[in-house]
Amino acid sequence: MKGNDYLPDFCTKPVLVLGCGNRLFGDDGFGCEVVEHLQTHYRLPDDVYVMDVGTGARKLLFTLCLSPERPRQIILVDAVDKGRTPGEIFELSLDDLPAEKSDDFSLHQVPSSNLAKELKEAGVDVRVVVCQVGRVPESVEPGLSEPVARAVPRMAAEIVRLLSAVSQELSVQAG
């Protein structure tokens, strides 16, 4: 074993895309659906690691905070309720993550957002791209609402656009 060979790939790849959410609760599964769409419809660069983290973003971000090696960029994909039109996709700053979802295990939980902020302060470019939810049921009800389901391929295309810009930067830095 040499260097950091013991580290998981998500620590060592330059770019990490994390799909957050819970597919069992309607539109909350948006981030997971976007990751699946990326993996099945696109050939992503080798320097990009894409992962459906479900409700486990906090554990993964904690691991990254402790890791001696980290991605240069992390793109977090999630669903939020910011009172916009259902299916609208947009970027949030880490300071704008909603606190009202503190009872779930998604990215919005305060410890998760604090970990993301810590990574940003350590020099990692942390981006949060989200979709406005249409519905998040109180009990188990899998499946995205129609406007949020239509947003999945649009978000995947936006992430690929972001990855293209980052991958070009990585190529220039390596060359």
CSV table of N, CA and C in Angstrom, one decimal:
chain,number,residue,atom,x,y,z
A,1,MET,N,0.8,-1.2,0.0
A,1,MET,CA,0.0,0.0,0.0
A,1,MET,C,0.9,1.2,0.0
A,2,LYS,N,0.7,2.1,-1.0
A,2,LYS,CA,1.5,3.3,-1.0
A,2,LYS,C,0.6,4.6,-0.9
A,3,GLY,N,1.1,5.6,-0.4
A,3,GLY,CA,0.4,6.9,-0.3
A,3,GLY,C,-1.0,6.8,0.3
A,4,ASN,N,-2.0,7.2,-0.3
A,4,ASN,CA,-3.4,7.2,0.2
A,4,ASN,C,-4.2,6.2,-0.5
A,5,ASP,N,-3.6,5.0,-0.9
A,5,ASP,CA,-4.4,3.9,-1.5
A,5,ASP,C,-5.5,3.4,-0.7
A,6,TYR,N,-5.4,3.6,0.6
A,6,TYR,CA,-6.4,3.1,1.5
A,6,TYR,C,-7.7,4.0,1.5
A,7,LEU,N,-7.7,5.1,0.9
A,7,LEU,CA,-8.8,6.1,0.9
A,7,LEU,C,-9.8,5.6,-0.1
A,8,PRO,N,-11.1,5.8,0.2
A,8,PRO,CA,-12.2,5.5,-0.8
A,8,PRO,C,-12.1,6.5,-2.0
A,9,ASP,N,-12.5,6.0,-3.2
A,9,ASP,CA,-12.5,6.8,-4.4
A,9,ASP,C,-13.1,8.2,-4.2
A,10,PHE,N,-14.2,8.3,-3.4
A,10,PHE,CA,-14.9,9.6,-3.3
A,10,PHE,C,-14.0,10.6,-2.6
A,11,CYS,N,-12.9,10.2,-1.9
A,11,CYS,CA,-12.0,11.1,-1.3
A,11,CYS,C,-10.9,11.6,-2.3
A,12,THR,N,-10.6,10.7,-3.2
A,12,THR,CA,-9.4,10.9,-4.1
A,12,THR,C,-9.7,11.5,-5.5
A,13,LYS,N,-11.0,11.4,-5.9
A,13,LYS,CA,-11.3,11.9,-7.2
A,13,LYS,C,-11.4,13.5,-7.1
A,14,PRO,N,-11.0,14.2,-8.2
A,14,PRO,CA,-11.0,15.6,-8.1
A,14,PRO,C,-12.4,16.2,-8.0
A,15,VAL,N,-13.4,15.5,-8.5
A,15,VAL,CA,-14.8,16.1,-8.5
A,15,VAL,C,-15.7,15.0,-8.0
A,16,LEU,N,-16.6,15.4,-7.1
A,16,LEU,CA,-17.6,14.5,-6.4
A,16,LEU,C,-19.0,15.1,-6.6
A,17,VAL,N,-19.9,14.2,-7.1
A,17,VAL,CA,-21.3,14.6,-7.3
A,17,VAL,C,-22.1,13.7,-6.3
A,18,LEU,N,-22.8,14.3,-5.4
A,18,LEU,CA,-23.6,13.6,-4.4
A,18,LEU,C,-25.1,13.8,-4.6
A,19,GLY,N,-25.8,12.8,-4.8
A,19,GLY,CA,-27.3,12.9,-4.9
A,19,GLY,C,-27.9,12.6,-3.5
A,20,CYS,N,-28.5,13.6,-2.9
A,20,CYS,CA,-29.1,13.5,-1.6
A,20,CYS,C,-30.6,13.3,-1.6
A,21,GLY,N,-31.1,12.6,-0.7
A,21,GLY,CA,-32.6,12.5,-0.6
A,21,GLY,C,-33.1,11.1,-0.2
A,22,ASN,N,-34.4,11.0,-0.1
A,22,ASN,CA,-35.0,9.8,0.2
A,22,ASN,C,-36.1,9.5,-0.8
A,23,ARG,N,-35.9,8.5,-1.6
A,23,ARG,CA,-36.8,8.1,-2.7
A,23,ARG,C,-38.2,7.6,-2.2
A,24,LEU,N,-38.2,7.3,-0.9
A,24,LEU,CA,-39.5,6.8,-0.4
A,24,LEU,C,-40.5,8.0,0.0
A,25,PHE,N,-40.0,9.2,-0.1
A,25,PHE,CA,-40.8,10.4,0.2
A,25,PHE,C,-41.0,11.3,-0.9
A,26,GLY,N,-41.6,10.9,-2.0
A,26,GLY,CA,-41.9,11.7,-3.1
A,26,GLY,C,-40.7,12.5,-3.7
A,27,ASP,N,-40.9,13.8,-3.8
A,27,ASP,CA,-39.9,14.7,-4.4
A,27,ASP,C,-38.6,14.7,-3.6
A,28,ASP,N,-38.6,14.3,-2.4
A,28,ASP,CA,-37.3,14.3,-1.6
A,28,ASP,C,-36.3,13.4,-2.3
A,29,GLY,N,-36.7,12.5,-3.2
A,29,GLY,CA,-35.8,11.6,-3.8
A,29,GLY,C,-35.2,12.2,-5.1
A,30,PHE,N,-35.3,13.5,-5.3
A,30,PHE,CA,-34.8,14.1,-6.5
A,30,PHE,C,-33.3,13.9,-6.8
A,31,GLY,N,-32.5,14.2,-5.8
A,31,GLY,CA,-31.1,14.0,-5.9
A,31,GLY,C,-30.6,12.6,-6.3
A,32,CYS,N,-31.3,11.7,-5.7
A,32,CYS,CA,-31.0,10.2,-6.1
A,32,CYS,C,-31.4,9.9,-7.5
A,33,GLU,N,-32.5,10.5,-8.0
A,33,GLU,CA,-32.9,10.2,-9.3
A,33,GLU,C,-32.0,10.9,-10.3
A,34,VAL,N,-31.5,12.1,-10.0
A,34,VAL,CA,-30.5,12.8,-10.9
A,34,VAL,C,-29.2,12.0,-11.0
A,35,VAL,N,-28.7,11.4,-9.9
A,35,VAL,CA,-27.5,10.6,-10.0
A,35,VAL,C,-27.8,9.4,-10.9
A,36,GLU,N,-28.9,8.7,-10.7
A,36,GLU,CA,-29.2,7.6,-11.5
A,36,GLU,C,-29.3,8.0,-13.0
A,37,HIS,N,-29.9,9.1,-13.3
A,37,HIS,CA,-29.9,9.6,-14.7
A,37,HIS,C,-28.5,9.9,-15.2
A,38,LEU,N,-27.7,10.5,-14.4
A,38,LEU,CA,-26.3,10.8,-14.9
A,38,LEU,C,-25.6,9.5,-15.2
A,39,GLN,N,-25.8,8.5,-14.3
A,39,GLN,CA,-25.0,7.2,-14.5
A,39,GLN,C,-25.6,6.4,-15.7
A,40,THR,N,-26.8,6.5,-16.0
A,40,THR,CA,-27.4,5.7,-17.1
A,40,THR,C,-27.4,6.4,-18.5
A,41,HIS,N,-27.3,7.8,-18.5
A,41,HIS,CA,-27.4,8.5,-19.7
A,41,HIS,C,-26.2,9.2,-20.2
A,42,TYR,N,-25.2,9.3,-19.4
A,42,TYR,CA,-24.0,10.0,-19.7
A,42,TYR,C,-22.7,9.2,-19.4
A,43,ARG,N,-21.7,9.4,-20.2
A,43,ARG,CA,-20.4,8.9,-20.0
A,43,ARG,C,-19.6,10.0,-19.3
A,44,LEU,N,-19.4,9.8,-18.0
A,44,LEU,CA,-18.7,10.9,-17.2
A,44,LEU,C,-17.2,10.7,-17.2
A,45,PRO,N,-16.5,11.8,-17.1
A,45,PRO,CA,-15.0,11.7,-17.0
A,45,PRO,C,-14.5,10.9,-15.9
A,46,ASP,N,-13.4,10.3,-16.0
A,46,ASP,CA,-12.8,9.4,-15.0
A,46,ASP,C,-12.4,10.2,-13.7
A,47,ASP,N,-12.3,11.5,-13.8
A,47,ASP,CA,-11.9,12.3,-12.7
A,47,ASP,C,-13.1,12.7,-11.8
A,48,VAL,N,-14.3,12.2,-12.2
A,48,VAL,CA,-15.6,12.5,-11.5
A,48,VAL,C,-16.1,11.3,-10.9
A,49,TYR,N,-16.5,11.4,-9.6
A,49,TYR,CA,-17.1,10.3,-8.8
A,49,TYR,C,-18.6,10.7,-8.5
A,50,VAL,N,-19.5,9.9,-9.0
A,50,VAL,CA,-20.9,10.2,-8.8
A,50,VAL,C,-21.5,9.2,-7.8
A,51,MET,N,-22.3,9.7,-6.8
A,51,MET,CA,-22.8,8.7,-5.8
A,51,MET,C,-24.1,9.2,-5.3
A,52,ASP,N,-25.0,8.2,-5.2
A,52,ASP,CA,-26.3,8.4,-4.5
A,52,ASP,C,-26.1,8.1,-3.0
A,53,VAL,N,-26.1,9.2,-2.3
A,53,VAL,CA,-25.8,9.1,-0.8
A,53,VAL,C,-27.1,9.0,0.0
A,54,GLY,N,-28.3,9.0,-0.7
A,54,GLY,CA,-29.5,8.9,0.0
A,54,GLY,C,-29.6,9.9,1.2
A,55,THR,N,-29.8,9.4,2.4
A,55,THR,CA,-29.9,10.2,3.6
A,55,THR,C,-28.6,10.2,4.3
A,56,GLY,N,-27.5,9.7,3.7
A,56,GLY,CA,-26.2,9.6,4.4
A,56,GLY,C,-25.2,10.7,4.1
A,57,ALA,N,-25.6,11.8,3.6
A,57,ALA,CA,-24.7,12.9,3.3
A,57,ALA,C,-23.8,13.3,4.4
A,58,ARG,N,-24.4,13.3,5.6
A,58,ARG,CA,-23.6,13.8,6.8
A,58,ARG,C,-22.4,12.9,7.1
A,59,LYS,N,-22.6,11.6,7.0
A,59,LYS,CA,-21.5,10.7,7.3
A,59,LYS,C,-20.4,10.8,6.2
A,60,LEU,N,-20.8,11.0,5.0
A,60,LEU,CA,-19.8,11.1,3.9
A,60,LEU,C,-19.1,12.5,4.0
A,61,LEU,N,-19.8,13.5,4.3
A,61,LEU,CA,-19.1,14.8,4.5
A,61,LEU,C,-18.2,14.8,5.7
A,62,PHE,N,-18.5,14.1,6.7
A,62,PHE,CA,-17.7,14.0,7.9
A,62,PHE,C,-16.4,13.3,7.5
A,63,THR,N,-16.5,12.2,6.8
A,63,THR,CA,-15.4,11.4,6.3
A,63,THR,C,-14.4,12.3,5.5
A,64,LEU,N,-15.0,13.1,4.6
A,64,LEU,CA,-14.2,14.0,3.8
A,64,LEU,C,-13.5,15.1,4.6
A,65,CYS,N,-14.2,15.6,5.7
A,65,CYS,CA,-13.6,16.6,6.5
A,65,CYS,C,-12.3,16.0,7.2
A,66,LEU,N,-12.3,14.7,7.5
A,66,LEU,CA,-11.2,14.1,8.2
A,66,LEU,C,-10.2,13.5,7.3
A,67,SER,N,-10.5,13.4,6.0
A,67,SER,CA,-9.6,12.8,5.0
A,67,SER,C,-8.4,13.7,4.7
A,68,PRO,N,-7.2,13.1,4.6
A,68,PRO,CA,-6.0,13.9,4.2
A,68,PRO,C,-6.1,14.3,2.7
A,69,GLU,N,-6.9,13.7,2.0
A,69,GLU,CA,-7.1,14.1,0.6
A,69,GLU,C,-8.6,14.3,0.3
A,70,ARG,N,-8.9,15.3,-0.5
A,70,ARG,CA,-10.3,15.7,-0.7
A,70,ARG,C,-10.5,16.1,-2.2
A,71,PRO,N,-11.7,16.0,-2.7
A,71,PRO,CA,-12.0,16.5,-4.0
A,71,PRO,C,-11.8,18.0,-4.1
A,72,ARG,N,-11.5,18.5,-5.3
A,72,ARG,CA,-11.4,19.9,-5.4
A,72,ARG,C,-12.8,20.6,-5.5
A,73,GLN,N,-13.8,19.8,-6.0
A,73,GLN,CA,-15.1,20.3,-6.1
A,73,GLN,C,-16.1,19.2,-5.7
A,74,ILE,N,-17.1,19.6,-4.9
A,74,ILE,CA,-18.3,18.8,-4.6
A,74,ILE,C,-19.5,19.4,-5.0
A,75,ILE,N,-20.3,18.7,-5.8
A,75,ILE,CA,-21.6,19.2,-6.2
A,75,ILE,C,-22.7,18.4,-5.5
A,76,LEU,N,-23.4,19.0,-4.6
A,76,LEU,CA,-24.5,18.4,-3.9
A,76,LEU,C,-25.8,18.6,-4.6
A,77,VAL,N,-26.6,17.6,-4.9
A,77,VAL,CA,-27.8,17.7,-5.6
A,77,VAL,C,-29.0,17.3,-4.6
A,78,ASP,N,-30.0,18.1,-4.5
A,78,ASP,CA,-31.0,17.9,-3.5
A,78,ASP,C,-32.3,18.5,-3.9
A,79,ALA,N,-33.3,18.3,-3.1
A,79,ALA,CA,-34.6,18.9,-3.3
A,79,ALA,C,-34.9,19.8,-2.1
A,80,VAL,N,-35.5,21.0,-2.3
A,80,VAL,CA,-35.8,21.9,-1.3
A,80,VAL,C,-37.2,22.5,-1.5
A,81,ASP,N,-37.7,23.1,-0.4
A,81,ASP,CA,-38.9,23.9,-0.5
A,81,ASP,C,-38.6,25.4,-0.2
A,82,LYS,N,-38.4,26.2,-1.2
A,82,LYS,CA,-38.1,27.6,-1.1
A,82,LYS,C,-39.2,28.4,-1.6
A,83,GLY,N,-40.4,27.8,-1.8
A,83,GLY,CA,-41.6,28.6,-2.2
A,83,GLY,C,-41.6,29.0,-3.7
A,84,ARG,N,-40.8,28.3,-4.5
A,84,ARG,CA,-40.7,28.6,-5.9
A,84,ARG,C,-41.6,27.7,-6.7
A,85,THR,N,-41.6,27.7,-8.0
A,85,THR,CA,-42.4,26.9,-8.9
A,85,THR,C,-41.9,25.4,-8.8
A,86,PRO,N,-42.7,24.4,-8.5
A,86,PRO,CA,-42.3,23.0,-8.5
A,86,PRO,C,-41.5,22.7,-9.8
A,87,GLY,N,-40.4,22.0,-9.6
A,87,GLY,CA,-39.6,21.6,-10.8
A,87,GLY,C,-38.5,22.6,-11.2
A,88,GLU,N,-38.6,23.8,-10.6
A,88,GLU,CA,-37.5,24.8,-10.9
A,88,GLU,C,-36.2,24.4,-10.3
A,89,ILE,N,-35.1,24.5,-11.1
A,89,ILE,CA,-33.8,24.1,-10.6
A,89,ILE,C,-33.0,25.4,-10.4
A,90,PHE,N,-32.2,25.4,-9.4
A,90,PHE,CA,-31.4,26.6,-9.1
A,90,PHE,C,-30.2,26.2,-8.2
A,91,GLU,N,-29.3,27.1,-8.0
A,91,GLU,CA,-28.2,26.9,-7.1
A,91,GLU,C,-28.4,27.7,-5.8
A,92,LEU,N,-28.1,27.1,-4.7
A,92,LEU,CA,-28.2,27.7,-3.3
A,92,LEU,C,-26.8,27.9,-2.8
A,93,SER,N,-26.6,29.0,-2.1
A,93,SER,CA,-25.3,29.1,-1.3
A,93,SER,C,-25.5,28.3,-0.1
A,94,LEU,N,-24.4,27.9,0.5
A,94,LEU,CA,-24.4,27.1,1.8
A,94,LEU,C,-25.2,27.8,2.9
A,95,ASP,N,-25.1,29.2,2.8
A,95,ASP,CA,-25.8,29.9,3.9
A,95,ASP,C,-27.3,30.0,3.7
A,96,ASP,N,-27.8,29.6,2.5
A,96,ASP,CA,-29.2,29.6,2.2
A,96,ASP,C,-29.9,28.3,2.4
A,97,LEU,N,-29.2,27.3,2.8
A,97,LEU,CA,-29.8,26.0,3.0
A,97,LEU,C,-30.9,26.1,4.1
A,98,PRO,N,-32.1,25.6,3.8
A,98,PRO,CA,-33.2,25.8,4.7
A,98,PRO,C,-33.0,25.0,6.0
A,99,ALA,N,-33.3,25.6,7.1
A,99,ALA,CA,-33.2,25.0,8.5
A,99,ALA,C,-34.5,24.3,8.8
A,100,GLU,N,-35.5,24.5,8.1
A,100,GLU,CA,-36.8,23.9,8.5
A,100,GLU,C,-36.9,22.4,8.4
A,101,LYS,N,-35.9,21.8,7.7
A,101,LYS,CA,-35.9,20.3,7.5
A,101,LYS,C,-35.0,19.7,8.5
A,102,SER,N,-34.8,20.2,9.7
A,102,SER,CA,-33.9,19.7,10.7
A,102,SER,C,-34.2,18.4,11.3
A,103,ASP,N,-35.4,17.9,11.0
A,103,ASP,CA,-35.8,16.6,11.6
A,103,ASP,C,-35.5,15.4,10.6
A,104,ASP,N,-35.0,15.7,9.4
A,104,ASP,CA,-34.7,14.6,8.5
A,104,ASP,C,-33.1,14.4,8.5
A,105,PHE,N,-32.7,13.5,7.6
A,105,PHE,CA,-31.3,13.1,7.6
A,105,PHE,C,-30.7,13.6,6.3
A,106,SER,N,-31.2,14.6,5.6
A,106,SER,CA,-30.7,15.1,4.4
A,106,SER,C,-29.6,16.1,4.5
A,107,LEU,N,-29.2,16.7,3.4
A,107,LEU,CA,-28.2,17.7,3.4
A,107,LEU,C,-28.6,18.9,4.3
A,108,HIS,N,-29.9,19.1,4.4
A,108,HIS,CA,-30.4,20.3,5.0
A,108,HIS,C,-30.2,20.3,6.5
A,109,GLN,N,-29.9,19.2,7.1
A,109,GLN,CA,-29.7,19.1,8.5
A,109,GLN,C,-28.5,20.0,8.9
A,110,VAL,N,-28.6,20.7,10.0
A,110,VAL,CA,-27.6,21.7,10.4
A,110,VAL,C,-26.2,21.1,10.4
A,111,PRO,N,-26.0,19.9,11.0
A,111,PRO,CA,-24.6,19.4,11.1
A,111,PRO,C,-24.0,19.1,9.7
A,112,SER,N,-24.9,18.7,8.7
A,112,SER,CA,-24.4,18.5,7.3
A,112,SER,C,-24.0,19.8,6.7
A,113,SER,N,-24.8,20.8,6.8
A,113,SER,CA,-24.5,22.1,6.2
A,113,SER,C,-23.2,22.6,6.8
A,114,ASN,N,-23.0,22.4,8.1
A,114,ASN,CA,-21.8,22.9,8.8
A,114,ASN,C,-20.6,22.2,8.3
A,115,LEU,N,-20.7,20.9,8.0
A,115,LEU,CA,-19.6,20.1,7.4
A,115,LEU,C,-19.3,20.6,6.0
A,116,ALA,N,-20.3,20.9,5.2
A,116,ALA,CA,-20.1,21.4,3.9
A,116,ALA,C,-19.4,22.7,4.0
A,117,LYS,N,-19.8,23.6,4.9
A,117,LYS,CA,-19.1,24.9,5.1
A,117,LYS,C,-17.6,24.7,5.5
A,118,GLU,N,-17.4,23.7,6.4
A,118,GLU,CA,-16.0,23.4,6.8
A,118,GLU,C,-15.1,23.0,5.6
A,119,LEU,N,-15.7,22.1,4.7
A,119,LEU,CA,-15.0,21.7,3.5
A,119,LEU,C,-14.7,22.9,2.6
A,120,LYS,N,-15.7,23.8,2.5
A,120,LYS,CA,-15.5,25.0,1.7
A,120,LYS,C,-14.4,25.9,2.2
A,121,GLU,N,-14.4,26.0,3.6
A,121,GLU,CA,-13.3,26.8,4.2
A,121,GLU,C,-11.9,26.2,4.1
A,122,ALA,N,-11.9,24.8,3.8
A,122,ALA,CA,-10.7,24.1,3.6
A,122,ALA,C,-10.2,24.2,2.2
A,123,GLY,N,-10.9,24.9,1.3
A,123,GLY,CA,-10.5,25.1,0.0
A,123,GLY,C,-11.3,24.3,-1.1
A,124,VAL,N,-12.3,23.5,-0.7
A,124,VAL,CA,-13.1,22.7,-1.6
A,124,VAL,C,-14.2,23.6,-2.1
A,125,ASP,N,-14.4,23.6,-3.5
A,125,ASP,CA,-15.5,24.3,-4.1
A,125,ASP,C,-16.7,23.5,-3.9
A,126,VAL,N,-17.6,23.9,-2.9
A,126,VAL,CA,-18.8,23.2,-2.7
A,126,VAL,C,-20.0,23.9,-3.3
A,127,ARG,N,-20.7,23.2,-4.2
A,127,ARG,CA,-21.8,23.8,-4.9
A,127,ARG,C,-23.0,23.0,-4.5
A,128,VAL,N,-24.2,23.7,-4.3
A,128,VAL,CA,-25.4,23.0,-4.0
A,128,VAL,C,-26.4,23.4,-5.1
A,129,VAL,N,-26.8,22.4,-5.9
A,129,VAL,CA,-27.8,22.6,-6.9
A,129,VAL,C,-29.1,21.8,-6.5
A,130,VAL,N,-30.2,22.5,-6.6
A,130,VAL,CA,-31.4,22.0,-6.0
A,130,VAL,C,-32.6,22.1,-7.0
A,131,CYS,N,-33.7,21.4,-6.6
A,131,CYS,CA,-34.9,21.5,-7.3
A,131,CYS,C,-36.0,21.8,-6.3
A,132,GLN,N,-36.9,22.7,-6.7
A,132,GLN,CA,-38.1,23.1,-5.9
A,132,GLN,C,-39.0,21.9,-5.9
A,133,VAL,N,-39.4,21.4,-4.7
A,133,VAL,CA,-40.3,20.3,-4.6
A,133,VAL,C,-41.7,20.7,-4.9
A,134,GLY,N,-42.5,19.7,-5.4
A,134,GLY,CA,-43.9,19.9,-5.6
A,134,GLY,C,-44.6,19.3,-4.4
A,135,ARG,N,-44.1,18.1,-4.0
A,135,ARG,CA,-44.8,17.4,-2.8
A,135,ARG,C,-43.8,16.5,-2.1
A,136,VAL,N,-43.8,16.6,-0.8
A,136,VAL,CA,-43.0,15.6,0.0
A,136,VAL,C,-44.0,15.1,1.0
A,137,PRO,N,-44.5,13.9,0.9
A,137,PRO,CA,-45.6,13.3,1.7
A,137,PRO,C,-45.1,13.1,3.1
A,138,GLU,N,-46.0,13.0,4.0
A,138,GLU,CA,-45.8,12.8,5.5
A,138,GLU,C,-45.4,11.3,5.7
A,139,SER,N,-45.9,10.4,4.9
A,139,SER,CA,-45.7,9.0,5.0
A,139,SER,C,-45.1,8.5,3.7
A,140,VAL,N,-44.7,7.2,3.8
A,140,VAL,CA,-44.0,6.6,2.6
A,140,VAL,C,-44.9,6.7,1.4
A,141,GLU,N,-44.4,7.3,0.4
A,141,GLU,CA,-45.0,7.5,-0.9
A,141,GLU,C,-44.0,7.7,-2.0
A,142,PRO,N,-43.4,6.6,-2.5
A,142,PRO,CA,-42.3,6.8,-3.5
A,142,PRO,C,-42.8,7.4,-4.8
A,143,GLY,N,-41.9,8.0,-5.5
A,143,GLY,CA,-42.2,8.6,-6.8
A,143,GLY,C,-42.2,10.1,-6.8
A,144,LEU,N,-41.6,10.7,-7.9
A,144,LEU,CA,-41.5,12.1,-8.0
A,144,LEU,C,-42.8,12.7,-8.6
A,145,SER,N,-43.2,13.9,-8.2
A,145,SER,CA,-44.3,14.6,-8.9
A,145,SER,C,-43.9,14.9,-10.3
A,146,GLU,N,-44.9,15.1,-11.2
A,146,GLU,CA,-44.6,15.3,-12.6
A,146,GLU,C,-43.6,16.5,-12.9
A,147,PRO,N,-43.8,17.7,-12.2
A,147,PRO,CA,-42.8,18.7,-12.5
A,147,PRO,C,-41.4,18.4,-12.1
A,148,VAL,N,-41.3,17.7,-11.0
A,148,VAL,CA,-39.9,17.4,-10.4
A,148,VAL,C,-39.3,16.3,-11.3
A,149,ALA,N,-40.1,15.3,-11.7
A,149,ALA,CA,-39.6,14.3,-12.6
A,149,ALA,C,-39.1,14.9,-13.9
A,150,ARG,N,-39.8,15.9,-14.5
A,150,ARG,CA,-39.3,16.6,-15.7
A,150,ARG,C,-38.0,17.3,-15.5
A,151,ALA,N,-37.8,17.7,-14.2
A,151,ALA,CA,-36.5,18.5,-13.9
A,151,ALA,C,-35.3,17.6,-13.8
A,152,VAL,N,-35.5,16.3,-13.7
A,152,VAL,CA,-34.3,15.4,-13.5
A,152,VAL,C,-33.4,15.5,-14.7
A,153,PRO,N,-33.8,15.3,-16.0
A,153,PRO,CA,-32.9,15.4,-17.1
A,153,PRO,C,-32.3,16.8,-17.2
A,154,ARG,N,-33.1,17.8,-16.9
A,154,ARG,CA,-32.6,19.2,-17.0
A,154,ARG,C,-31.4,19.4,-16.0
A,155,MET,N,-31.6,18.9,-14.8
A,155,MET,CA,-30.6,19.0,-13.8
A,155,MET,C,-29.3,18.2,-14.1
A,156,ALA,N,-29.5,17.0,-14.7
A,156,ALA,CA,-28.4,16.2,-15.1
A,156,ALA,C,-27.6,16.9,-16.2
A,157,ALA,N,-28.3,17.6,-17.1
A,157,ALA,CA,-27.6,18.3,-18.2
A,157,ALA,C,-26.8,19.5,-17.6
A,158,GLU,N,-27.4,20.2,-16.6
A,158,GLU,CA,-26.8,21.3,-15.9
A,158,GLU,C,-25.5,20.8,-15.2
A,159,ILE,N,-25.6,19.7,-14.6
A,159,ILE,CA,-24.4,19.1,-13.9
A,159,ILE,C,-23.3,18.7,-14.9
A,160,VAL,N,-23.7,18.2,-16.0
A,160,VAL,CA,-22.7,17.8,-17.0
A,160,VAL,C,-22.1,19.1,-17.5
A,161,ARG,N,-22.8,20.2,-17.7
A,161,ARG,CA,-22.2,21.4,-18.1
A,161,ARG,C,-21.2,21.9,-17.1
A,162,LEU,N,-21.6,21.8,-15.8
A,162,LEU,CA,-20.6,22.2,-14.7
A,162,LEU,C,-19.4,21.3,-14.7
A,163,LEU,N,-19.6,20.0,-14.9
A,163,LEU,CA,-18.5,19.1,-15.0
A,163,LEU,C,-17.6,19.4,-16.2
A,164,SER,N,-18.1,19.7,-17.3
A,164,SER,CA,-17.3,20.1,-18.5
A,164,SER,C,-16.4,21.2,-18.2
A,165,ALA,N,-16.9,22.2,-17.5
A,165,ALA,CA,-16.1,23.4,-17.1
A,165,ALA,C,-15.0,23.0,-16.2
A,166,VAL,N,-15.3,22.2,-15.2
A,166,VAL,CA,-14.4,21.7,-14.2
A,166,VAL,C,-13.3,20.8,-14.8
A,167,SER,N,-13.8,19.9,-15.6
A,167,SER,CA,-12.9,18.9,-16.2
A,167,SER,C,-11.9,19.6,-17.1
A,168,GLN,N,-12.3,20.6,-17.9
A,168,GLN,CA,-11.4,21.4,-18.7
A,168,GLN,C,-10.4,22.1,-17.8
A,169,GLU,N,-10.8,22.6,-16.7
A,169,GLU,CA,-9.8,23.2,-15.7
A,169,GLU,C,-8.9,22.2,-15.2
A,170,LEU,N,-9.3,21.0,-14.9
A,170,LEU,CA,-8.5,19.9,-14.4
A,170,LEU,C,-7.5,19.5,-15.5
A,171,SER,N,-7.9,19.5,-16.7
A,171,SER,CA,-7.0,19.2,-17.8
A,171,SER,C,-5.9,20.2,-18.0
A,172,VAL,N,-6.3,21.5,-17.9
A,172,VAL,CA,-5.3,22.6,-18.0
A,172,VAL,C,-4.3,22.5,-16.9
A,173,GLN,N,-4.8,22.3,-15.7
A,173,GLN,CA,-3.9,22.2,-14.5
A,173,GLN,C,-3.0,21.1,-14.6
A,174,ALA,N,-3.4,19.9,-15.1
A,174,ALA,CA,-2.6,18.8,-15.2
A,174,ALA,C,-1.6,18.9,-16.3
A,175,GLY,N,-1.9,19.7,-17.4
A,175,GLY,CA,-1.0,19.7,-18.6
A,175,GLY,C,0.1,20.7,-18.5
